[in-house]
């Protein structure tokens, strides 16, 4: 993608949301947004730099990844348009030996969508000039809390009296909730990279199932002989796959099987030329992981069989097929106007119906659903907004329930279903969200419902070894439905073929 990051458009969207949040008496004033970028940070009391990642709101308004920068966005009012003034640090020749220098003013001007690009030592004089042109201007900043980069002391001492932090964060979250076309392409790219990394994990498992990977021994082990025997080894392969395409990977999150992260196994001779190699007990590996591309996130979960020749056990296949149906039905329902609570509730209904068919639940569908017992097996939300952050724009996607007039009345009946739901709005075109139903047999979640009259404990015991299954894709809400941005396969037959080394 060669086009400039649309910072000007993002600033206009933010001011539009900001003005609507203001009291009527404040709307006709000029407004200035001031943000600072993430600084270079260090490990505790050392000079060891930590990995840099730009603060999301600053990047949204600038597209700038230079630490130590700042921005002024100015809306003079009366339809005169928005101006972006970006300030970047000068090159320090002593630091250039160790770290890449910041771009020159000309390079930054060519790269970034800003009205002007200056050095940081021009910040105060520029702001003083702007305020002189519109002395009634209200300056908006993020809340002065540790989660956000601190503003300079010179700014606070000179302009603190005309500054408010009451509205900007909410305005930014509301603007970021609906993605621009450029943002969608960045998210699409991140999901393509992460999809390939998930498939790499499956194909490594398939190669191992075919006996083509020797047992791990001391010394150097080349990548083509890496074997997944620990959760950390799955993480290493996933991160390596993403990094070779040039981007940062987060996660992955996989359920801990023991304190060392070992996958359950037995020891024995099960390799080439009699090499001792661990044999996996039939199980599933749940891998929730993704990378960022130019600060935009992906978030994908796949659950794959390990052991048993790369095939699901009967019970694991039944639970996986249930979760896949929950997800496919949810994706089919996606369209502007439908409330996310409604789709989440349908997942619980699907779970209850299938558990009754399997014999895990007993009673009528209505009775079991009203009891809320399904929340012990599907405890989390169906999905969340995604963008510059994995769990994106929380204040906009999940407004305070006291003020959220969109929540359907039926959601009041089982509040435990929605406790961890991170999106509680009607869907709109341009939203990007995850769809990630799951079914789990977690001892600490099941403990409170062991005595439930709606659970057949004998049948439940047959499924508890499955552990947990989750399937997660990233979806774009379109004008007429949705588009799946996740490309890695998830059908049962395809996953079994890949994980058994037969595809």
Coordinates of C-alpha atoms in Angstrom, one line a residue:
X1 CA 0.0 0.0 0.0
X2 CA 1.7 3.2 -1.2
X3 CA -0.9 5.8 -0.5
X4 CA -0.5 8.2 2.5
X5 CA -2.1 7.4 5.8
X6 CA -5.3 9.5 5.7
X7 CA -4.5 11.6 8.9
X8 CA -6.5 14.6 7.6
X9 CA -9.6 12.5 7.1
X10 CA -9.2 11.0 10.6
X11 CA -8.8 14.4 12.1
X12 CA -12.0 15.6 10.4
X13 CA -13.9 12.6 11.6
X14 CA -12.6 13.2 15.2
X15 CA -13.6 16.8 15.2
X16 CA -17.1 15.9 13.9
X17 CA -17.5 13.5 16.9
X18 CA -16.0 16.0 19.3
X19 CA -18.3 18.8 18.4
X20 CA -21.4 16.6 19.0
X21 CA -20.2 15.8 22.5
X22 CA -19.7 19.4 23.5
X23 CA -22.3 21.6 25.2
X24 CA -24.2 23.7 22.7
X25 CA -22.6 26.9 24.0
X26 CA -19.1 25.5 23.1
X27 CA -19.7 24.2 19.6
X28 CA -19.1 27.5 17.7
X29 CA -15.6 28.1 19.2
X30 CA -12.4 27.1 17.5
X31 CA -11.0 23.8 18.8
X32 CA -7.5 22.5 19.0
X33 CA -6.4 18.9 19.7
X34 CA -3.0 18.3 21.2
X35 CA -1.5 14.8 21.5
X36 CA 2.0 13.6 22.3
X37 CA 3.5 10.5 20.8
X38 CA 4.8 7.5 22.8
X39 CA 8.3 8.3 24.0
X40 CA 11.3 5.9 24.0
X41 CA 11.0 3.8 27.1
X42 CA 13.7 1.8 29.0
X43 CA 13.8 -1.3 31.1
X44 CA 13.7 -0.1 34.7
X45 CA 16.9 1.6 35.8
X46 CA 18.9 0.8 32.7
X47 CA 19.6 2.2 29.2
X48 CA 18.1 -0.9 27.6
X49 CA 15.4 0.4 25.2
X50 CA 12.1 -1.5 25.1
X51 CA 10.3 -2.2 21.9
X52 CA 8.6 0.9 20.6
X53 CA 5.0 0.9 19.6
X54 CA 3.2 4.2 18.9
X55 CA 0.3 5.3 21.0
X56 CA -2.8 4.4 19.1
X57 CA -4.7 7.7 19.2
X58 CA -1.6 9.6 18.2
X59 CA -1.1 7.3 15.2
X60 CA -4.7 7.6 14.2
X61 CA -4.4 11.3 13.9
X62 CA -0.9 11.4 12.3
X63 CA 0.2 8.1 10.8
X64 CA 3.6 9.0 12.4
X65 CA 5.7 6.3 14.1
X66 CA 8.4 8.7 15.3
X67 CA 8.9 8.6 19.1
X68 CA 9.0 12.0 20.9
X69 CA 6.7 13.7 18.4
X70 CA 3.6 15.8 19.0
X71 CA 0.7 17.1 16.9
X72 CA -1.7 20.0 16.9
X73 CA -5.0 19.5 15.0
X74 CA -6.9 22.8 14.5
X75 CA -10.5 23.3 13.6
X76 CA -11.0 27.1 13.2
X77 CA -14.7 26.6 12.8
X78 CA -17.1 28.2 10.3
X79 CA -16.4 25.4 7.8
X80 CA -12.8 26.6 7.2
X81 CA -11.4 23.1 7.4
X82 CA -8.9 21.3 9.6
X83 CA -5.2 21.8 9.8
X84 CA -2.7 19.2 11.1
X85 CA 0.7 20.5 12.4
X86 CA 3.2 17.7 13.2
X87 CA 6.3 18.2 15.3
X88 CA 9.2 15.7 15.2
X89 CA 12.5 15.6 17.1
X90 CA 15.8 16.7 15.5
X91 CA 18.4 14.1 14.8
X92 CA 20.9 13.6 17.7
X93 CA 24.3 12.7 16.0
X94 CA 25.4 10.8 19.2
X95 CA 22.3 8.6 19.1
X96 CA 22.4 7.9 15.4
X97 CA 25.3 5.6 16.0
X98 CA 23.0 3.3 18.0
X99 CA 19.5 4.0 16.7
X100 CA 17.9 5.0 13.3
X101 CA 17.5 8.8 13.2
X102 CA 14.1 10.5 12.8
X103 CA 13.2 11.5 9.3
X104 CA 14.2 14.9 7.9
X105 CA 11.5 17.5 7.7
X106 CA 11.3 17.0 3.9
X107 CA 11.1 13.2 4.2
X108 CA 8.3 13.5 6.9
X109 CA 6.4 16.0 4.7
X110 CA 6.6 13.6 1.8
X111 CA 5.4 10.6 3.9
X112 CA 2.7 12.2 6.1
X113 CA -0.6 13.8 5.5
X114 CA 0.0 17.1 7.4
X115 CA -0.5 20.8 6.8
X116 CA 3.0 21.4 8.2
X117 CA 5.9 19.4 9.7
X118 CA 8.3 21.2 12.0
X119 CA 10.8 20.3 14.7
X120 CA 9.6 19.9 18.3
X121 CA 11.4 23.1 19.4
X122 CA 9.0 25.0 17.2
X123 CA 5.9 23.7 19.0
X124 CA 5.3 26.4 21.6
X125 CA 5.8 29.3 19.1
X126 CA 3.4 27.6 16.6
X127 CA 0.7 27.0 19.3
X128 CA 1.1 30.6 20.5
X129 CA 0.5 31.9 17.0
X130 CA -2.6 29.7 16.5
X131 CA -4.1 30.8 19.9
X132 CA -3.4 34.4 19.0
X133 CA -5.4 33.9 15.8
X134 CA -8.4 32.4 17.7
X135 CA -8.1 33.5 21.4
X136 CA -11.3 31.7 22.4
X137 CA -10.0 28.3 21.2
X138 CA -10.6 25.3 23.5
X139 CA -7.6 22.9 23.6
X140 CA -8.5 19.2 23.9
X141 CA -6.1 16.6 25.4
X142 CA -6.3 13.0 26.5
X143 CA -6.9 12.5 30.3
X144 CA -3.7 13.0 32.3
X145 CA -3.4 9.4 33.4
X146 CA -0.5 6.9 33.1
X147 CA -2.0 5.1 30.1
X148 CA -1.3 8.1 27.8
X149 CA 2.0 9.9 27.1
X150 CA 2.6 13.0 29.2
X151 CA 2.4 16.4 27.6
X152 CA 5.3 18.8 28.0
X153 CA 5.5 21.0 31.1
X154 CA 5.8 24.1 28.9
X155 CA 2.5 23.3 27.4
X156 CA 0.8 22.8 30.8
X157 CA 2.2 26.0 32.3
X158 CA 1.4 28.2 29.3
X159 CA -2.0 26.8 28.1
X160 CA -3.5 24.8 31.0
X161 CA -6.2 27.3 31.6
X162 CA -7.9 26.8 28.2
X163 CA -7.5 23.1 28.2
X164 CA -10.0 20.2 28.8
X165 CA -9.6 16.5 28.7
X166 CA -13.3 15.7 29.1
X167 CA -14.2 15.0 25.5
X168 CA -11.3 14.0 23.3
X169 CA -10.9 10.3 24.2
X170 CA -14.6 9.6 23.7
X171 CA -14.5 11.5 20.3
X172 CA -11.4 9.5 19.2
X173 CA -13.0 6.2 20.1
X174 CA -16.2 7.1 18.3
X175 CA -14.3 8.1 15.2
X176 CA -12.1 5.0 15.3
X177 CA -15.1 2.7 15.7
X178 CA -15.9 3.0 12.0
X179 CA -12.9 2.2 9.8
X180 CA -11.8 4.2 6.7
X181 CA -10.9 2.2 3.5
X182 CA -7.2 2.7 4.2
X183 CA -7.5 1.2 7.7
X184 CA -9.5 -1.7 6.3
X185 CA -6.6 -2.6 3.9
X186 CA -4.1 -2.5 6.8
X187 CA -6.3 -4.8 8.8
X188 CA -6.7 -7.1 5.8
X189 CA -2.9 -7.3 5.4
X190 CA -2.4 -8.1 9.1
X191 CA -5.0 -10.9 8.8
X192 CA -3.4 -12.4 5.7
X193 CA 0.0 -12.6 7.5
X194 CA -1.6 -14.1 10.7
X195 CA -3.7 -16.6 8.6
X196 CA -0.5 -17.9 7.0
X197 CA 1.2 -18.2 10.4
X198 CA -1.8 -20.3 11.8
X199 CA -1.5 -22.6 8.7
X200 CA 2.2 -23.0 9.3
X201 CA 1.5 -24.3 12.8
X202 CA -1.0 -26.8 11.4
X203 CA 1.4 -28.0 8.7
X204 CA 4.2 -28.4 11.3
X205 CA 1.8 -30.6 13.2
X206 CA 1.0 -32.5 10.0
X207 CA 4.6 -33.1 9.1
X208 CA 5.2 -34.4 12.6
X209 CA 2.1 -36.7 12.3
X210 CA 3.8 -38.2 9.2
X211 CA 6.9 -39.0 11.2
X212 CA 9.0 -36.5 9.2
X213 CA 10.4 -34.6 12.2
X214 CA 13.0 -36.2 14.4
X215 CA 12.9 -36.1 18.1
X216 CA 14.3 -32.9 19.7
X217 CA 17.9 -33.3 20.8
X218 CA 20.5 -31.1 22.5
X219 CA 22.3 -28.7 20.3
X220 CA 21.3 -26.8 17.2
X221 CA 17.9 -27.7 15.7
X222 CA 17.1 -26.3 12.3
X223 CA 13.7 -24.8 11.6
X224 CA 12.6 -27.7 9.3
X225 CA 13.0 -30.0 12.3
X226 CA 11.2 -27.8 14.9
X227 CA 8.6 -29.8 16.7
X228 CA 5.7 -28.5 18.8
X229 CA 6.0 -30.2 22.2
X230 CA 5.5 -27.1 24.3
X231 CA 3.2 -24.1 24.0
X232 CA 6.3 -21.9 23.8
X233 CA 7.4 -23.8 20.6
X234 CA 4.0 -23.1 19.0
X235 CA 4.5 -19.4 19.9
X236 CA 8.1 -19.4 18.5
X237 CA 6.9 -20.8 15.1
X238 CA 4.0 -18.4 14.9
X239 CA 6.1 -15.4 15.7
X240 CA 8.8 -16.4 13.3
X241 CA 6.3 -16.8 10.5
X242 CA 4.9 -13.3 11.1
X243 CA 8.3 -11.7 11.6
X244 CA 9.7 -13.1 8.3
X245 CA 6.9 -11.0 6.6
X246 CA 8.1 -7.9 8.5
X247 CA 5.7 -7.4 11.3
X248 CA 5.3 -7.7 15.1
X249 CA 3.3 -10.6 16.4
X250 CA 1.4 -10.6 19.7
X251 CA 0.4 -13.6 21.7
X252 CA -0.2 -16.3 21.2
X253 CA -2.6 -17.3 24.0
X254 CA -2.9 -21.0 24.5
X255 CA -4.3 -22.8 27.5
X256 CA -1.6 -23.9 29.9
X257 CA -1.5 -27.7 30.2
X258 CA 1.0 -27.7 33.0
X259 CA 3.3 -25.4 34.8
X260 CA 6.0 -25.9 32.0
X261 CA 3.5 -25.4 29.2
X262 CA 4.1 -29.0 28.0
X263 CA 1.5 -30.6 25.8
X264 CA 0.3 -33.9 27.4
X265 CA 2.3 -36.8 26.1
X266 CA 3.9 -40.1 26.8
X267 CA 7.6 -40.9 26.2
X268 CA 8.7 -43.7 23.9
X269 CA 10.2 -44.6 20.6
X270 CA 8.1 -43.0 17.9
X271 CA 10.5 -41.4 15.4
X272 CA 12.8 -42.1 12.6
X273 CA 15.6 -44.6 13.1
X274 CA 14.5 -45.4 16.6
X275 CA 15.0 -41.9 18.0
X276 CA 13.1 -41.4 21.2
X277 CA 10.2 -39.0 20.7
X278 CA 7.3 -37.9 22.8
X279 CA 3.9 -39.3 21.7
X280 CA 1.0 -37.0 22.2
X281 CA -2.1 -38.0 24.1
X282 CA -5.1 -37.1 21.8
X283 CA -6.0 -33.5 22.6
X284 CA -6.7 -30.1 21.0
X285 CA -4.4 -27.1 20.8
X286 CA -6.2 -23.8 21.0
X287 CA -4.1 -21.0 19.5
X288 CA -5.3 -17.4 19.8
X289 CA -2.7 -15.2 18.1
X290 CA -2.2 -12.4 15.6
X291 CA 0.2 -9.8 14.2
X292 CA 0.0 -6.1 13.6
X293 CA 0.7 -4.4 10.3
X294 CA 1.6 -0.8 10.5
X295 CA 0.0 -0.8 14.0
X296 CA -3.3 -2.4 12.9
X297 CA -4.3 -5.6 14.5
X298 CA -5.4 -9.1 13.6
X299 CA -6.9 -11.6 16.0
X300 CA -7.4 -15.2 14.9
X301 CA -8.1 -18.4 16.9
X302 CA -7.8 -21.9 15.5
X303 CA -8.3 -25.1 17.5
X304 CA -6.4 -28.1 16.0
X305 CA -6.1 -31.8 16.9
X306 CA -2.8 -33.1 18.3
X307 CA -2.1 -36.8 18.6
X308 CA -4.5 -39.4 17.2
X309 CA -2.8 -39.1 13.8
X310 CA -3.9 -35.5 13.5
X311 CA -7.6 -36.3 13.8
X312 CA -10.2 -35.1 16.3
X313 CA -11.5 -37.6 18.8
X314 CA -15.2 -38.3 18.6
X315 CA -16.0 -35.9 21.4
X316 CA -13.6 -33.2 20.2
X317 CA -15.1 -33.4 16.7
X318 CA -18.6 -33.0 18.1
X319 CA -17.7 -29.9 20.2
X320 CA -15.6 -28.4 17.4
X321 CA -18.6 -28.9 14.9
X322 CA -20.9 -27.1 17.5
X323 CA -18.5 -24.1 17.8
X324 CA -18.2 -24.0 14.0
X325 CA -22.0 -23.9 13.7
X326 CA -22.2 -21.1 16.3
X327 CA -19.6 -19.1 14.3
X328 CA -21.1 -19.7 10.9
X329 CA -24.6 -18.9 12.0
X330 CA -23.3 -15.7 13.6
X331 CA -21.4 -14.6 10.5
X332 CA -24.5 -15.3 8.3
X333 CA -26.5 -12.9 10.6
X334 CA -24.0 -10.0 10.4
X335 CA -25.5 -6.9 8.8
X336 CA -26.0 -3.2 9.6
X337 CA -28.7 -2.6 12.2
X338 CA -28.7 -6.0 14.0
X339 CA -27.7 -5.7 17.6
X340 CA -24.6 -7.6 18.7
X341 CA -26.4 -8.8 21.9
X342 CA -28.9 -10.5 19.6
X343 CA -26.3 -12.5 17.8
X344 CA -24.5 -13.4 21.0
X345 CA -27.8 -14.7 22.5
X346 CA -28.3 -16.9 19.4
X347 CA -25.0 -18.6 20.2
X348 CA -26.2 -19.5 23.6
X349 CA -29.4 -20.9 22.1
X350 CA -27.4 -23.0 19.6
X351 CA -25.2 -24.3 22.4
X352 CA -28.2 -25.3 24.6
X353 CA -29.9 -27.1 21.7
X354 CA -26.8 -29.1 20.8
X355 CA -25.9 -30.0 24.4
X356 CA -29.5 -31.3 24.8
X357 CA -28.9 -33.5 21.7
X358 CA -25.6 -34.8 23.0
X359 CA -27.2 -35.5 26.4
X360 CA -24.9 -33.1 28.4
X361 CA -28.0 -30.9 29.2
X362 CA -31.4 -32.2 30.2
X363 CA -34.7 -30.5 30.3
X364 CA -36.4 -28.1 27.8
X365 CA -34.5 -25.6 25.8
X366 CA -36.4 -22.7 27.4
X367 CA -35.7 -23.9 30.9
X368 CA -32.1 -24.5 30.3
X369 CA -31.6 -21.2 28.6
X370 CA -33.3 -19.3 31.4
X371 CA -31.2 -21.0 34.0
X372 CA -28.1 -19.4 32.6
X373 CA -26.1 -22.6 32.9
X374 CA -24.7 -22.3 29.4
X375 CA -22.5 -19.4 30.6
X376 CA -20.4 -21.9 32.4
X377 CA -19.5 -23.4 29.0
X378 CA -19.5 -20.2 26.9
X379 CA -18.3 -17.6 29.5
X380 CA -16.9 -14.8 27.3
X381 CA -18.3 -12.5 24.7
X382 CA -18.9 -13.4 21.1
X383 CA -16.4 -10.8 19.9
X384 CA -15.1 -7.3 20.0
X385 CA -14.2 -4.3 17.9
X386 CA -10.7 -4.5 16.3
X387 CA -8.5 -1.9 14.8
X388 CA -5.4 -0.1 16.1
X389 CA -5.9 -2.2 19.2
X390 CA -7.0 -5.8 19.5
X391 CA -9.7 -4.9 21.9
X392 CA -10.4 -1.6 20.2
X393 CA -12.1 1.6 21.4
X394 CA -13.7 0.2 24.6
X395 CA -15.7 3.4 25.6
X396 CA -17.4 3.5 22.1
X397 CA -18.0 -0.2 21.6
X398 CA -19.3 -0.8 25.1
X399 CA -21.0 2.4 26.4
X400 CA -21.9 2.6 30.0
X401 CA -25.0 0.4 30.4
X402 CA -26.8 3.2 32.3
X403 CA -26.7 5.4 29.1
X404 CA -26.8 2.7 26.4
X405 CA -30.3 2.9 25.1
X406 CA -29.7 0.4 22.4
X407 CA -29.6 -2.8 24.5
X408 CA -32.5 -5.1 23.7
X409 CA -35.0 -5.9 26.4
X410 CA -34.3 -9.7 26.1
X411 CA -30.8 -9.0 27.2
X412 CA -32.0 -8.1 30.7
X413 CA -33.2 -11.7 31.2
X414 CA -29.8 -13.3 31.5
X415 CA -27.3 -10.6 32.4
X416 CA -24.6 -13.3 33.0
X417 CA -24.5 -13.9 29.3
X418 CA -23.3 -10.4 28.6
X419 CA -20.9 -9.7 31.5
X420 CA -17.8 -10.1 29.3
X421 CA -19.3 -8.9 26.0
X422 CA -17.0 -6.1 24.7
X423 CA -19.4 -4.8 22.0
X424 CA -22.9 -3.8 22.9
X425 CA -24.2 -1.9 19.9
X426 CA -26.2 -2.3 16.7
X427 CA -23.8 -3.0 13.9
X428 CA -22.8 -0.3 11.4
X429 CA -21.1 -0.6 8.0
X430 CA -17.4 0.0 8.4
X431 CA -17.1 -1.7 11.8
X432 CA -14.4 -4.4 12.0
X433 CA -15.0 -7.0 14.7
X434 CA -14.1 -10.5 15.7
X435 CA -16.6 -13.5 15.8
X436 CA -15.2 -16.0 18.3
X437 CA -17.6 -18.3 20.0
X438 CA -16.2 -21.0 22.2
X439 CA -17.1 -24.0 24.3
X440 CA -15.0 -25.0 27.3
X441 CA -14.9 -27.6 30.0
X442 CA -13.0 -25.7 32.6
X443 CA -13.0 -27.2 36.1
X444 CA -13.2 -23.8 37.9
X445 CA -16.0 -22.6 35.6
X446 CA -17.9 -25.9 36.0
X447 CA -17.5 -26.1 39.8
X448 CA -20.5 -23.7 40.6
X449 CA -22.8 -25.7 38.3
X450 CA -21.9 -29.2 39.2
X451 CA -25.2 -29.6 41.1
X452 CA -27.3 -28.1 38.4
X453 CA -30.4 -30.2 37.6
X454 CA -29.9 -29.3 33.9
X455 CA -26.6 -31.1 33.6
X456 CA -26.1 -34.9 33.2
X457 CA -22.8 -35.3 35.0
X458 CA -22.2 -38.8 33.6
X459 CA -22.4 -37.5 30.0
X460 CA -20.5 -34.3 30.8
X461 CA -17.6 -36.4 32.1
X462 CA -17.1 -37.9 28.6
X463 CA -16.5 -34.5 27.2
X464 CA -14.4 -32.8 29.9
X465 CA -11.1 -34.1 28.4
X466 CA -11.7 -31.9 25.3
X467 CA -10.7 -28.9 27.3
X468 CA -11.9 -26.1 25.1
X469 CA -12.6 -25.1 21.5
X470 CA -12.7 -21.6 20.1
X471 CA -12.8 -20.4 16.5
X472 CA -12.2 -16.7 15.7
X473 CA -12.3 -14.7 12.5
X474 CA -12.1 -11.0 11.8
X475 CA -15.2 -9.6 9.9
X476 CA -15.8 -6.3 8.2
X477 CA -19.4 -5.1 8.3
X478 CA -20.5 -4.0 4.8
X479 CA -23.6 -2.2 3.5
X480 CA -25.3 -5.5 2.9
X481 CA -23.7 -8.0 5.2
X482 CA -20.1 -8.8 6.0
X483 CA -16.7 -9.7 4.6
X484 CA -14.4 -12.2 6.3
X485 CA -10.9 -10.9 6.4
X486 CA -9.5 -14.1 7.8
X487 CA -8.3 -16.6 5.2
X488 CA -7.0 -19.6 7.0
X489 CA -9.3 -22.7 6.8
X490 CA -11.5 -24.0 9.6
X491 CA -13.7 -26.7 8.2
X492 CA -13.2 -30.0 10.1
X493 CA -12.1 -32.1 7.0
X494 CA -9.6 -29.5 5.9
X495 CA -8.1 -29.1 9.4
X496 CA -7.8 -32.9 9.8
X497 CA -6.1 -33.3 6.4
X498 CA -3.6 -30.6 7.2
X499 CA -2.9 -31.7 10.7
X500 CA -2.5 -35.3 9.7
X501 CA -0.1 -34.3 6.9
X502 CA -2.4 -35.4 4.1
X503 CA -2.9 -32.0 2.5

